[in-house]
Amino acid sequence: MSSVQELGDRLRAGNPAFSAWCGLLEPGIAGLLAREPFDAITLDMQHGAIDLATLIRAIPLVVAAGKPVLARIPVGDFATASRLLDSGVSGIIAPMINTVEDARRFGRFTKFPPLGERSWGPHAAVALSGLSPTDYFTRANGFSIALAMIETREALGIVDDILATPGVDGVFIGPADLSIALSNGGVVDPASPEVEKALDHVLARARAANRFAAVYAPTGERAAVLARRGFDLIAIGSDITYLRTGAAQALAAARASAKGA
Ligand code: 3PY
Ligand code: MG
């Protein structure tokens, strides 16, 4: 089965799925990271430099490595969500879902009728999924995963309604923005006590609703902590942090051994 259809199964498998996070304007980075043992690759159009054409070019590279692609869309850009699904993305992460209407619009753009209002035109997705157009139409609502970001006080207050929205398959917590919101603009601290409490609350509500719970972790160490807490999907760091960490480690090792010689 093509990885285009597999994201939901990987999230339901019981082991937490770890995703790479890409924002640099080069599709080959996602293609290369897909060859590392990540469970999925996420490309970020909200804060990353990555544009629509670059993201669409990355999809076949990641699928060829047997991994599903997730994409974070810019705030409120639900039409782009449909377009990315048409290109073979398996999961959409929508930032700043702060009202029930935001959640409804998101669900409608990511699912075909009768559940939603996604328009027909998944030419690349049909090819990459290995399905006939008819089978793609029948199955896509089941394997295209829509994750609504919870990252404000408003979203926290309506998390049950967001989780109950038709077409929304789960939530994705943005702990950095949530920390800013919960400190009334005081601090960015993705592991603050207020955020920790909110993480537990949202995770419990997602479990009760039988929906996916996903979260962003700045480091692998933090991802391990969140995996033990029970999240289904954890996105780790970013391509820029992988580069910086790798560069810093290589240089530190070189300088240390040069001194020792
Ligand atoms: C946040 O932590 O606010 C995010 O959006 C994760 O990238
Ligand atoms: Mg955010």
mmCIF file of C-alpha atoms and ligand atoms in Angstrom:
data_model
loop_
_atom_site.group_PDB
_atom_site.id
_atom_site.type_symbol
_atom_site.label_atom_id
_atom_site.label_comp_id
_atom_site.label_asym_id
_atom_site.label_seq_id
_atom_site.Cartn_x
_atom_site.Cartn_y
_atom_site.Cartn_z
ATOM 1 C CA MET A 1 0.000 0.000 0.000
ATOM 2 C CA SER A 2 1.284 3.497 -0.804
ATOM 3 C CA SER A 3 2.411 5.645 2.133
ATOM 4 C CA VAL A 4 -0.175 8.238 1.005
ATOM 5 C CA GLN A 5 -2.838 6.007 2.594
ATOM 6 C CA GLU A 6 -0.890 5.059 5.728
ATOM 7 C CA LEU A 7 -0.771 8.065 8.067
ATOM 8 C CA GLY A 8 -3.936 7.177 10.013
ATOM 9 C CA ASP A 9 -2.793 3.549 10.405
ATOM 10 C CA ARG A 10 0.629 4.693 11.660
ATOM 11 C CA LEU A 11 -1.040 6.995 14.212
ATOM 12 C CA ARG A 12 -3.409 4.249 15.354
ATOM 13 C CA ALA A 13 -0.624 1.654 15.664
ATOM 14 C CA GLY A 14 -0.096 2.455 19.345
ATOM 15 C CA ASN A 15 3.547 3.558 19.022
ATOM 16 C CA PRO A 16 4.016 7.300 18.904
ATOM 17 C CA ALA A 17 4.913 8.476 15.398
ATOM 18 C CA PHE A 18 7.829 10.910 15.108
ATOM 19 C CA SER A 19 7.839 13.397 12.244
ATOM 20 C CA ALA A 20 10.645 15.510 10.828
ATOM 21 C CA TRP A 21 9.791 19.196 10.356
ATOM 22 C CA CYS A 22 10.936 21.069 7.240
ATOM 23 C CA GLY A 23 10.766 24.739 6.359
ATOM 24 C CA LEU A 24 13.752 25.353 4.100
ATOM 25 C CA LEU A 25 13.051 26.198 0.468
ATOM 26 C CA GLU A 26 14.408 22.968 -1.027
ATOM 27 C CA PRO A 27 12.289 19.856 -1.677
ATOM 28 C CA GLY A 28 15.328 17.573 -1.543
ATOM 29 C CA ILE A 29 15.688 18.187 2.197
ATOM 30 C CA ALA A 30 12.332 16.518 2.865
ATOM 31 C CA GLY A 31 13.267 13.730 0.423
ATOM 32 C CA LEU A 32 16.556 13.108 2.244
ATOM 33 C CA LEU A 33 15.046 13.267 5.742
ATOM 34 C CA ALA A 34 12.455 10.721 4.589
ATOM 35 C CA ARG A 35 15.367 8.267 4.201
ATOM 36 C CA GLU A 36 16.103 8.611 7.943
ATOM 37 C CA PRO A 37 13.914 6.505 10.263
ATOM 38 C CA PHE A 38 11.216 9.160 10.791
ATOM 39 C CA ASP A 39 7.621 7.905 10.585
ATOM 40 C CA ALA A 40 6.455 10.936 8.591
ATOM 41 C CA ILE A 41 7.707 14.227 7.148
ATOM 42 C CA THR A 42 5.992 17.558 7.865
ATOM 43 C CA LEU A 43 6.505 20.653 5.711
ATOM 44 C CA ASP A 44 5.635 24.028 7.202
ATOM 45 C CA MET A 45 4.036 26.801 5.137
ATOM 46 C CA GLN A 46 3.025 28.896 8.170
ATOM 47 C CA HIS A 47 6.470 29.864 9.431
ATOM 48 C CA GLY A 48 8.851 28.031 7.096
ATOM 49 C CA ALA A 49 10.232 29.568 3.904
ATOM 50 C CA ILE A 50 8.659 26.716 1.956
ATOM 51 C CA ASP A 51 6.205 27.768 -0.761
ATOM 52 C CA LEU A 52 3.446 25.807 -2.471
ATOM 53 C CA ALA A 53 5.492 24.743 -5.515
ATOM 54 C CA THR A 54 8.414 23.551 -3.377
ATOM 55 C CA LEU A 55 6.105 21.623 -1.072
ATOM 56 C CA ILE A 56 4.386 19.947 -4.024
ATOM 57 C CA ARG A 57 7.794 18.962 -5.458
ATOM 58 C CA ALA A 58 8.776 17.379 -2.131
ATOM 59 C CA ILE A 59 5.755 15.044 -2.003
ATOM 60 C CA PRO A 60 6.847 12.396 -4.575
ATOM 61 C CA LEU A 61 10.354 12.373 -3.065
ATOM 62 C CA VAL A 62 8.973 11.559 0.384
ATOM 63 C CA VAL A 63 6.413 9.062 -0.921
ATOM 64 C CA ALA A 64 9.179 7.311 -2.912
ATOM 65 C CA ALA A 65 10.936 6.762 0.431
ATOM 66 C CA GLY A 66 7.751 5.122 1.778
ATOM 67 C CA LYS A 67 6.741 7.900 4.195
ATOM 68 C CA PRO A 68 3.546 9.976 4.471
ATOM 69 C CA VAL A 69 3.689 13.775 4.127
ATOM 70 C CA LEU A 70 2.001 16.256 6.431
ATOM 71 C CA ALA A 71 1.766 19.964 5.648
ATOM 72 C CA ARG A 72 1.083 22.919 7.911
ATOM 73 C CA ILE A 73 -0.894 25.502 5.933
ATOM 74 C CA PRO A 74 -0.743 29.283 6.462
ATOM 75 C CA VAL A 75 -3.373 30.622 8.921
ATOM 76 C CA GLY A 76 -6.896 30.317 7.454
ATOM 77 C CA ASP A 77 -5.685 29.128 4.023
ATOM 78 C CA PHE A 78 -8.044 26.176 3.747
ATOM 79 C CA ALA A 79 -8.082 26.237 -0.070
ATOM 80 C CA THR A 80 -4.370 25.388 0.057
ATOM 81 C CA ALA A 81 -5.242 22.413 2.291
ATOM 82 C CA SER A 82 -7.417 20.944 -0.503
ATOM 83 C CA ARG A 83 -4.725 21.647 -3.086
ATOM 84 C CA LEU A 84 -2.060 19.894 -1.028
ATOM 85 C CA LEU A 85 -4.295 16.860 -0.528
ATOM 86 C CA ASP A 86 -4.796 16.842 -4.323
ATOM 87 C CA SER A 87 -0.997 16.660 -4.632
ATOM 88 C CA GLY A 88 -0.612 13.644 -2.332
ATOM 89 C CA VAL A 89 -0.245 15.064 1.181
ATOM 90 C CA SER A 90 -1.711 12.689 3.791
ATOM 91 C CA GLY A 91 -2.222 15.084 6.688
ATOM 92 C CA ILE A 92 -2.988 18.789 7.081
ATOM 93 C CA ILE A 93 -2.114 20.799 10.190
ATOM 94 C CA ALA A 94 -4.132 24.030 10.399
ATOM 95 C CA PRO A 95 -2.693 26.687 12.740
ATOM 96 C CA MET A 96 -4.716 29.001 14.983
ATOM 97 C CA ILE A 97 -8.079 27.202 14.895
ATOM 98 C CA ASN A 98 -9.716 29.497 17.425
ATOM 99 C CA THR A 99 -13.445 29.290 16.687
ATOM 100 C CA VAL A 100 -15.942 26.562 15.909
ATOM 101 C CA GLU A 101 -16.414 28.175 12.492
ATOM 102 C CA ASP A 102 -12.625 27.910 11.800
ATOM 103 C CA ALA A 103 -12.850 24.189 12.641
ATOM 104 C CA ARG A 104 -15.939 23.676 10.459
ATOM 105 C CA ARG A 105 -14.342 25.406 7.470
ATOM 106 C CA PHE A 106 -11.184 23.332 7.946
ATOM 107 C CA GLY A 107 -13.181 20.074 8.055
ATOM 108 C CA ARG A 108 -15.202 21.035 4.973
ATOM 109 C CA PHE A 109 -12.116 21.822 2.846
ATOM 110 C CA THR A 110 -10.319 18.584 3.716
ATOM 111 C CA LYS A 111 -13.127 16.035 3.202
ATOM 112 C CA PHE A 112 -15.179 15.089 0.132
ATOM 113 C CA PRO A 113 -19.028 15.131 0.240
ATOM 114 C CA PRO A 114 -21.133 14.075 1.971
ATOM 115 C CA LEU A 115 -18.843 14.763 4.996
ATOM 116 C CA GLY A 116 -17.340 17.968 3.585
ATOM 117 C CA GLU A 117 -17.104 20.068 0.448
ATOM 118 C CA ARG A 118 -13.667 19.201 -0.956
ATOM 119 C CA SER A 119 -13.745 19.696 -4.705
ATOM 120 C CA TRP A 120 -12.632 16.914 -7.057
ATOM 121 C CA GLY A 121 -9.207 17.127 -8.752
ATOM 122 C CA PRO A 122 -6.660 14.862 -6.977
ATOM 123 C CA HIS A 123 -4.680 13.972 -10.112
ATOM 124 C CA ALA A 124 -1.265 13.575 -8.452
ATOM 125 C CA ALA A 125 -2.783 12.076 -5.294
ATOM 126 C CA VAL A 126 -4.526 9.369 -7.324
ATOM 127 C CA ALA A 127 -1.227 8.472 -9.017
ATOM 128 C CA LEU A 128 0.810 8.516 -5.796
ATOM 129 C CA SER A 129 -1.798 6.599 -3.781
ATOM 130 C CA GLY A 130 -1.881 3.748 -6.314
ATOM 131 C CA LEU A 131 -5.701 3.834 -6.231
ATOM 132 C CA SER A 132 -8.212 4.205 -9.048
ATOM 133 C CA PRO A 133 -10.075 7.536 -9.023
ATOM 134 C CA THR A 134 -13.189 5.737 -7.751
ATOM 135 C CA ASP A 135 -11.320 4.039 -4.903
ATOM 136 C CA TYR A 136 -9.503 7.278 -4.068
ATOM 137 C CA PHE A 137 -12.865 9.050 -3.780
ATOM 138 C CA THR A 138 -14.282 6.286 -1.575
ATOM 139 C CA ARG A 139 -11.282 6.069 0.753
ATOM 140 C CA ALA A 140 -9.693 9.532 0.880
ATOM 141 C CA ASN A 141 -11.908 10.883 3.687
ATOM 142 C CA GLY A 142 -10.678 7.976 5.822
ATOM 143 C CA PHE A 143 -6.946 8.350 5.178
ATOM 144 C CA SER A 144 -6.600 12.166 4.814
ATOM 145 C CA ILE A 145 -5.966 13.375 8.355
ATOM 146 C CA ALA A 146 -7.022 16.914 9.401
ATOM 147 C CA LEU A 147 -5.375 18.198 12.603
ATOM 148 C CA ALA A 148 -6.592 21.480 14.138
ATOM 149 C CA MET A 149 -3.958 23.433 16.071
ATOM 150 C CA ILE A 150 -4.721 24.316 19.675
ATOM 151 C CA GLU A 151 -2.485 27.246 20.590
ATOM 152 C CA THR A 152 -4.632 29.935 22.215
ATOM 153 C CA ARG A 153 -6.923 30.347 25.232
ATOM 154 C CA GLU A 154 -9.890 30.546 22.834
ATOM 155 C CA ALA A 155 -9.030 27.158 21.304
ATOM 156 C CA LEU A 156 -8.497 25.576 24.738
ATOM 157 C CA GLY A 157 -11.952 26.796 25.789
ATOM 158 C CA ILE A 158 -13.684 25.054 22.850
ATOM 159 C CA VAL A 159 -11.443 22.000 22.472
ATOM 160 C CA ASP A 160 -14.376 19.572 22.816
ATOM 161 C CA ASP A 161 -16.289 21.371 20.042
ATOM 162 C CA ILE A 162 -13.210 21.355 17.797
ATOM 163 C CA LEU A 163 -12.732 17.628 18.423
ATOM 164 C CA ALA A 164 -16.412 16.996 17.592
ATOM 165 C CA THR A 165 -16.307 18.930 14.306
ATOM 166 C CA PRO A 166 -17.093 16.795 11.227
ATOM 167 C CA GLY A 167 -13.954 16.203 9.182
ATOM 168 C CA VAL A 168 -11.538 17.120 11.989
ATOM 169 C CA ASP A 169 -9.569 13.995 12.936
ATOM 170 C CA GLY A 170 -7.626 15.397 15.845
ATOM 171 C CA VAL A 171 -5.711 18.245 17.395
ATOM 172 C CA PHE A 172 -2.108 19.392 17.162
ATOM 173 C CA ILE A 173 -0.868 21.456 20.093
ATOM 174 C CA GLY A 174 1.464 24.400 19.448
ATOM 175 C CA PRO A 175 3.179 24.726 22.845
ATOM 176 C CA ALA A 176 5.138 27.887 21.996
ATOM 177 C CA ASP A 177 2.121 29.996 21.034
ATOM 178 C CA LEU A 178 0.156 28.391 23.857
ATOM 179 C CA SER A 179 2.830 29.479 26.356
ATOM 180 C CA ILE A 180 2.630 33.045 25.050
ATOM 181 C CA ALA A 181 -1.179 32.993 25.331
ATOM 182 C CA LEU A 182 -1.244 31.442 28.808
ATOM 183 C CA SER A 183 1.310 33.963 30.122
ATOM 184 C CA ASN A 184 -0.725 36.842 28.631
ATOM 185 C CA GLY A 185 2.134 37.685 26.289
ATOM 186 C CA GLY A 186 4.767 37.343 29.016
ATOM 187 C CA VAL A 187 7.049 34.566 27.821
ATOM 188 C CA VAL A 188 7.808 31.859 25.226
ATOM 189 C CA ASP A 189 8.269 28.713 27.321
ATOM 190 C CA PRO A 190 6.855 25.596 25.593
ATOM 191 C CA ALA A 191 7.317 23.520 28.772
ATOM 192 C CA SER A 192 5.887 26.015 31.301
ATOM 193 C CA PRO A 193 3.706 24.574 34.105
ATOM 194 C CA GLU A 194 0.631 26.184 32.471
ATOM 195 C CA VAL A 195 1.443 24.523 29.125
ATOM 196 C CA GLU A 196 2.080 21.172 30.829
ATOM 197 C CA LYS A 197 -1.386 21.350 32.396
ATOM 198 C CA ALA A 198 -2.964 22.279 29.062
ATOM 199 C CA LEU A 199 -1.145 19.395 27.302
ATOM 200 C CA ASP A 200 -2.615 16.892 29.757
ATOM 201 C CA HIS A 201 -6.076 18.413 29.415
ATOM 202 C CA VAL A 202 -6.103 18.415 25.585
ATOM 203 C CA LEU A 203 -4.654 14.896 25.453
ATOM 204 C CA ALA A 204 -7.392 13.637 27.803
ATOM 205 C CA ARG A 205 -10.133 15.376 25.778
ATOM 206 C CA ALA A 206 -8.775 13.918 22.508
ATOM 207 C CA ARG A 207 -8.699 10.437 24.054
ATOM 208 C CA ALA A 208 -12.292 10.858 25.302
ATOM 209 C CA ALA A 209 -13.388 11.906 21.789
ATOM 210 C CA ASN A 210 -11.429 9.058 20.149
ATOM 211 C CA ARG A 211 -9.465 11.581 18.087
ATOM 212 C CA PHE A 212 -5.724 11.963 17.407
ATOM 213 C CA ALA A 213 -3.517 14.035 19.720
ATOM 214 C CA ALA A 214 -0.379 15.511 18.169
ATOM 215 C CA VAL A 215 2.160 18.030 19.427
ATOM 216 C CA TYR A 216 5.335 19.888 18.489
ATOM 217 C CA ALA A 217 8.569 19.263 20.419
ATOM 218 C CA PRO A 218 11.605 21.529 19.995
ATOM 219 C CA THR A 219 14.071 18.684 20.713
ATOM 220 C CA GLY A 220 14.279 14.892 20.599
ATOM 221 C CA GLU A 221 14.548 14.779 24.402
ATOM 222 C CA ARG A 222 11.283 16.703 24.740
ATOM 223 C CA ALA A 223 9.698 14.465 22.068
ATOM 224 C CA ALA A 224 10.564 11.411 24.200
ATOM 225 C CA VAL A 225 8.843 12.965 27.231
ATOM 226 C CA LEU A 226 5.715 13.742 25.171
ATOM 227 C CA ALA A 227 5.730 10.252 23.623
ATOM 228 C CA ARG A 228 5.703 8.721 27.124
ATOM 229 C CA ARG A 229 2.752 10.986 27.988
ATOM 230 C CA GLY A 230 0.760 9.274 25.206
ATOM 231 C CA PHE A 231 0.704 11.597 22.188
ATOM 232 C CA ASP A 232 0.067 9.845 18.864
ATOM 233 C CA LEU A 233 2.286 12.109 16.755
ATOM 234 C CA ILE A 234 5.202 14.311 17.760
ATOM 235 C CA ALA A 235 6.964 16.629 15.314
ATOM 236 C CA ILE A 236 10.574 17.272 16.271
ATOM 237 C CA GLY A 237 12.679 20.420 15.841
ATOM 238 C CA SER A 238 13.228 21.627 12.285
ATOM 239 C CA ASP A 239 15.574 21.189 9.350
ATOM 240 C CA ILE A 240 17.379 24.337 10.531
ATOM 241 C CA THR A 241 17.878 22.933 14.042
ATOM 242 C CA TYR A 242 19.084 19.586 12.612
ATOM 243 C CA LEU A 243 21.672 21.514 10.553
ATOM 244 C CA ARG A 244 22.743 23.697 13.463
ATOM 245 C CA THR A 245 22.969 20.803 15.920
ATOM 246 C CA GLY A 246 24.899 18.608 13.493
ATOM 247 C CA ALA A 247 27.249 21.460 12.589
ATOM 248 C CA ALA A 248 27.857 22.381 16.233
ATOM 249 C CA GLN A 249 28.548 18.738 17.176
ATOM 250 C CA ALA A 250 30.943 18.156 14.263
ATOM 251 C CA LEU A 251 32.825 21.356 14.979
ATOM 252 C CA ALA A 252 32.992 20.719 18.726
ATOM 253 C CA ALA A 253 34.361 17.197 18.075
ATOM 254 C CA ALA A 254 36.919 18.581 15.614
ATOM 255 C CA ARG A 255 38.065 21.326 17.997
ATOM 256 C CA ALA A 256 38.245 18.900 20.970
ATOM 257 C CA SER A 257 40.368 16.362 19.096
ATOM 258 C CA ALA A 258 42.576 19.121 17.599
ATOM 259 C CA LYS A 259 43.359 20.268 21.167
ATOM 260 C CA GLY A 260 44.007 16.687 22.312
ATOM 261 C CA ALA A 261 46.437 15.930 19.446
HETATM 262 C C1 3PY B 1 3.851 26.405 18.395
HETATM 263 O O1 3PY B 1 4.508 25.810 19.273
HETATM 264 O O2 3PY B 1 3.210 27.438 18.580
HETATM 265 C C2 3PY B 1 3.827 25.846 17.054
HETATM 266 O O3 3PY B 1 3.132 26.341 16.216
HETATM 267 C C3 3PY B 1 4.730 24.679 16.752
HETATM 268 O O4 3PY B 1 5.473 24.946 15.619
HETATM 269 MG MG MG B 2 2.271 28.192 16.706
#
